[in-house]
Tab-separated table of N, CA and C in Angstrom:
chain	number	residue	atom	x	y	z
A	1	TRP	N	-24.430	103.485	260.291
A	1	TRP	CA	-24.350	102.892	261.605
A	1	TRP	C	-25.507	103.309	262.491
A	2	ILE	N	-26.002	104.523	262.297
A	2	ILE	CA	-27.069	105.021	263.167
A	2	ILE	C	-28.360	104.222	262.987
A	3	LYS	N	-28.611	103.734	261.782
A	3	LYS	CA	-29.829	102.951	261.543
A	3	LYS	C	-29.782	101.621	262.281
A	4	ASN	N	-28.579	101.169	262.626
A	4	ASN	CA	-28.442	99.927	263.387
A	4	ASN	C	-28.762	100.124	264.867
A	5	LEU	N	-28.721	101.353	265.355
A	5	LEU	CA	-29.034	101.620	266.758
A	5	LEU	C	-30.477	101.264	267.077
A	6	ASP	N	-31.372	101.679	266.235
A	6	ASP	CA	-32.800	101.395	266.386
A	6	ASP	C	-33.433	101.493	265.004
A	7	PRO	N	-33.506	100.371	264.279
A	7	PRO	CA	-34.002	100.398	262.900
A	7	PRO	C	-35.403	100.984	262.745
A	8	VAL	N	-36.248	100.837	263.748
A	8	VAL	CA	-37.602	101.380	263.652
A	8	VAL	C	-37.562	102.906	263.775
A	9	TYR	N	-36.864	103.398	264.786
A	9	TYR	CA	-36.814	104.836	265.040
A	9	TYR	C	-36.043	105.580	263.955
A	10	TYR	N	-34.923	105.018	263.520
A	10	TYR	CA	-34.056	105.701	262.560
A	10	TYR	C	-34.265	105.252	261.117
A	11	HIS	N	-35.378	104.597	260.838
A	11	HIS	CA	-35.635	104.072	259.496
A	11	HIS	C	-35.517	105.148	258.419
A	12	PHE	N	-36.030	106.341	258.677
A	12	PHE	CA	-36.035	107.413	257.673
A	12	PHE	C	-34.871	108.392	257.832
A	13	PHE	N	-33.922	108.061	258.697
A	13	PHE	CA	-32.789	108.956	258.909
A	13	PHE	C	-31.972	109.105	257.632
A	14	ALA	N	-31.567	110.336	257.338
A	14	ALA	CA	-30.673	110.606	256.203
A	14	ALA	C	-29.923	111.901	256.485
A	15	TRP	N	-28.704	111.965	256.032
A	15	TRP	CA	-27.943	113.201	256.155
A	15	TRP	C	-28.481	114.201	255.149
A	16	GLN	N	-28.489	115.459	255.527
A	16	GLN	CA	-28.950	116.496	254.600
A	16	GLN	C	-27.973	116.636	253.446
A	17	GLY	N	-28.471	117.170	252.342
A	17	GLY	CA	-27.657	117.288	251.143
A	17	GLY	C	-26.655	118.420	251.172
A	18	GLY	N	-26.832	119.386	252.048
A	18	GLY	CA	-25.915	120.515	252.083
A	18	GLY	C	-26.164	121.382	253.297
A	19	TYR	N	-25.407	122.440	253.410
A	19	TYR	CA	-25.562	123.350	254.537
A	19	TYR	C	-24.993	124.713	254.168
A	20	ALA	N	-25.242	125.667	255.002
A	20	ALA	CA	-24.668	126.998	254.833
A	20	ALA	C	-24.320	127.527	256.218
A	21	ALA	N	-23.273	128.308	256.295
A	21	ALA	CA	-22.851	128.924	257.551
A	21	ALA	C	-22.568	130.398	257.289
A	22	TYR	N	-22.885	131.219	258.257
A	22	TYR	CA	-22.744	132.661	258.083
A	22	TYR	C	-22.109	133.275	259.316
A	23	SER	N	-21.454	134.381	259.123
A	23	SER	CA	-20.972	135.182	260.242
A	23	SER	C	-21.378	136.632	259.967
A	24	ILE	N	-21.486	137.389	261.038
A	24	ILE	CA	-21.860	138.797	260.884
A	24	ILE	C	-20.911	139.652	261.711
A	25	SER	N	-20.848	140.899	261.362
A	25	SER	CA	-20.050	141.861	262.106
A	25	SER	C	-20.773	142.228	263.400
A	26	GLN	N	-20.015	142.493	264.431
A	26	GLN	CA	-20.598	142.922	265.703
A	26	GLN	C	-21.470	144.161	265.513
A	27	SER	N	-21.137	144.979	264.531
A	27	SER	CA	-21.876	146.226	264.311
A	27	SER	C	-23.292	146.013	263.788
A	28	VAL	N	-23.619	144.820	263.312
A	28	VAL	CA	-24.964	144.566	262.788
A	28	VAL	C	-25.730	143.507	263.583
A	29	VAL	N	-25.272	143.231	264.796
A	29	VAL	CA	-25.947	142.223	265.621
A	29	VAL	C	-27.393	142.619	265.891
A	30	ASP	N	-27.637	143.856	266.318
A	30	ASP	CA	-29.013	144.283	266.621
A	30	ASP	C	-29.907	144.209	265.387
A	31	LYS	N	-29.403	144.658	264.259
A	31	LYS	CA	-30.174	144.610	263.009
A	31	LYS	C	-30.473	143.155	262.624
A	32	THR	N	-29.506	142.279	262.839
A	32	THR	CA	-29.690	140.864	262.515
A	32	THR	C	-30.735	140.229	263.424
A	33	LEU	N	-30.687	140.543	264.700
A	33	LEU	CA	-31.687	140.013	265.634
A	33	LEU	C	-33.087	140.497	265.268
A	34	GLN	N	-33.192	141.747	264.846
A	34	GLN	CA	-34.489	142.286	264.415
A	34	GLN	C	-34.972	141.545	263.166
A	35	TYR	N	-34.063	141.295	262.245
A	35	TYR	CA	-34.414	140.562	261.028
A	35	TYR	C	-34.950	139.169	261.381
A	36	ILE	N	-34.264	138.479	262.276
A	36	ILE	CA	-34.686	137.129	262.670
A	36	ILE	C	-36.065	137.175	263.321
A	37	ALA	N	-36.295	138.160	264.175
A	37	ALA	CA	-37.590	138.287	264.856
A	37	ALA	C	-38.730	138.514	263.868
A	38	ASN	N	-38.436	139.161	262.741
A	38	ASN	CA	-39.474	139.470	261.753
A	38	ASN	C	-39.493	138.513	260.562
A	39	GLN	N	-38.757	137.422	260.662
A	39	GLN	CA	-38.638	136.507	259.530
A	39	GLN	C	-39.967	135.930	259.059
A	40	LYS	N	-40.805	135.517	259.982
A	40	LYS	CA	-42.067	134.884	259.596
A	40	LYS	C	-42.889	135.822	258.711
A	41	GLU	N	-43.018	137.064	259.124
A	41	GLU	CA	-43.764	138.042	258.331
A	41	GLU	C	-43.048	138.330	257.007
A	42	HIS	N	-41.742	138.475	257.069
A	42	HIS	CA	-40.952	138.773	255.868
A	42	HIS	C	-41.138	137.689	254.803
A	43	HIS	N	-41.165	136.432	255.247
A	43	HIS	CA	-41.256	135.331	254.287
A	43	HIS	C	-42.669	135.104	253.755
A	44	THR	N	-43.630	135.914	254.192
A	44	THR	CA	-44.937	135.888	253.525
A	44	THR	C	-44.860	136.667	252.216
A	45	LYS	N	-43.837	137.527	252.086
A	45	LYS	CA	-43.659	138.346	250.880
A	45	LYS	C	-42.584	137.794	249.951
A	46	HIS	N	-41.569	137.170	250.521
A	46	HIS	CA	-40.450	136.637	249.742
A	46	HIS	C	-40.134	135.239	250.254
A	47	SER	N	-39.984	134.287	249.357
A	47	SER	CA	-39.624	132.939	249.794
A	47	SER	C	-38.171	132.931	250.256
A	48	PHE	N	-37.839	131.945	251.057
A	48	PHE	CA	-36.453	131.811	251.502
A	48	PHE	C	-35.528	131.636	250.305
A	49	ALA	N	-35.944	130.843	249.333
A	49	ALA	CA	-35.111	130.602	248.150
A	49	ALA	C	-34.850	131.902	247.388
A	50	GLU	N	-35.879	132.725	247.226
A	50	GLU	CA	-35.702	134.017	246.542
A	50	GLU	C	-34.715	134.900	247.299
A	51	GLU	N	-34.882	134.954	248.601
A	51	GLU	CA	-34.012	135.798	249.409
A	51	GLU	C	-32.575	135.277	249.406
A	52	TYR	N	-32.419	133.980	249.490
A	52	TYR	CA	-31.080	133.385	249.502
A	52	TYR	C	-30.343	133.704	248.201
A	53	ARG	N	-31.030	133.529	247.084
A	53	ARG	CA	-30.414	133.859	245.789
A	53	ARG	C	-30.066	135.348	245.711
A	54	ALA	N	-30.906	136.203	246.269
A	54	ALA	CA	-30.628	137.643	246.277
A	54	ALA	C	-29.368	137.947	247.088
A	55	PHE	N	-29.188	137.263	248.228
A	55	PHE	CA	-27.968	137.439	249.016
A	55	PHE	C	-26.740	137.004	248.223
A	56	LEU	N	-26.853	135.865	247.570
A	56	LEU	CA	-25.728	135.384	246.770
A	56	LEU	C	-25.350	136.404	245.700
A	57	LYS	N	-26.360	136.957	245.046
A	57	LYS	CA	-26.105	137.953	244.005
A	57	LYS	C	-25.529	139.238	244.600
A	58	LEU	N	-26.121	139.718	245.691
A	58	LEU	CA	-25.682	140.954	246.331
A	58	LEU	C	-24.208	140.898	246.722
A	59	TYR	N	-23.780	139.744	247.240
A	59	TYR	CA	-22.407	139.610	247.722
A	59	TYR	C	-21.491	138.911	246.721
A	60	ASN	N	-21.957	138.834	245.465
A	60	ASN	CA	-21.147	138.269	244.374
A	60	ASN	C	-20.598	136.878	244.684
A	61	VAL	N	-21.454	136.040	245.249
A	61	VAL	CA	-21.070	134.666	245.544
A	61	VAL	C	-21.415	133.810	244.336
A	62	GLU	N	-20.406	133.174	243.771
A	62	GLU	CA	-20.654	132.294	242.634
A	62	GLU	C	-21.273	130.994	243.134
A	63	TYR	N	-22.248	130.500	242.398
A	63	TYR	CA	-22.883	129.243	242.771
A	63	TYR	C	-23.417	128.570	241.525
A	64	ASP	N	-23.640	127.287	241.637
A	64	ASP	CA	-24.197	126.493	240.548
A	64	ASP	C	-25.655	126.214	240.888
A	65	GLU	N	-26.568	126.696	240.074
A	65	GLU	CA	-28.002	126.528	240.316
A	65	GLU	C	-28.382	125.055	240.472
A	66	ASN	N	-27.600	124.158	239.890
A	66	ASN	CA	-27.876	122.723	240.012
A	66	ASN	C	-27.714	122.222	241.441
A	67	PHE	N	-27.024	123.005	242.289
A	67	PHE	CA	-26.767	122.572	243.657
A	67	PHE	C	-27.427	123.461	244.698
A	68	VAL	N	-28.297	124.361	244.263
A	68	VAL	CA	-28.994	125.253	245.187
A	68	VAL	C	-30.476	124.904	245.171
A	69	PHE	N	-30.998	124.504	246.315
A	69	PHE	CA	-32.414	124.173	246.483
A	69	PHE	C	-32.891	123.098	245.520
A	70	ARG	N	-32.121	122.079	245.369
A	70	ARG	CA	-32.590	120.953	244.559
A	70	ARG	C	-33.372	120.013	245.463
A	71	ASP	N	-34.347	119.364	244.904
A	71	ASP	CA	-35.187	118.444	245.695
A	71	ASP	C	-34.571	117.077	245.758
């Protein structure tokens, strides 16, 4: 329906294939804010995909590689 609003503007509109949501403990808010502030530098050493997979492994989250970072 959104493409009917303005076919020229919304021609390339598409819903994303997936999403992720996270929550943190109040006790790690400051550490999390520091991590976010340093993300750009951090990701010069580790890609987001590498880090995301490491989090999944660290917290024993089961996932199907066919549905993680597919193009």
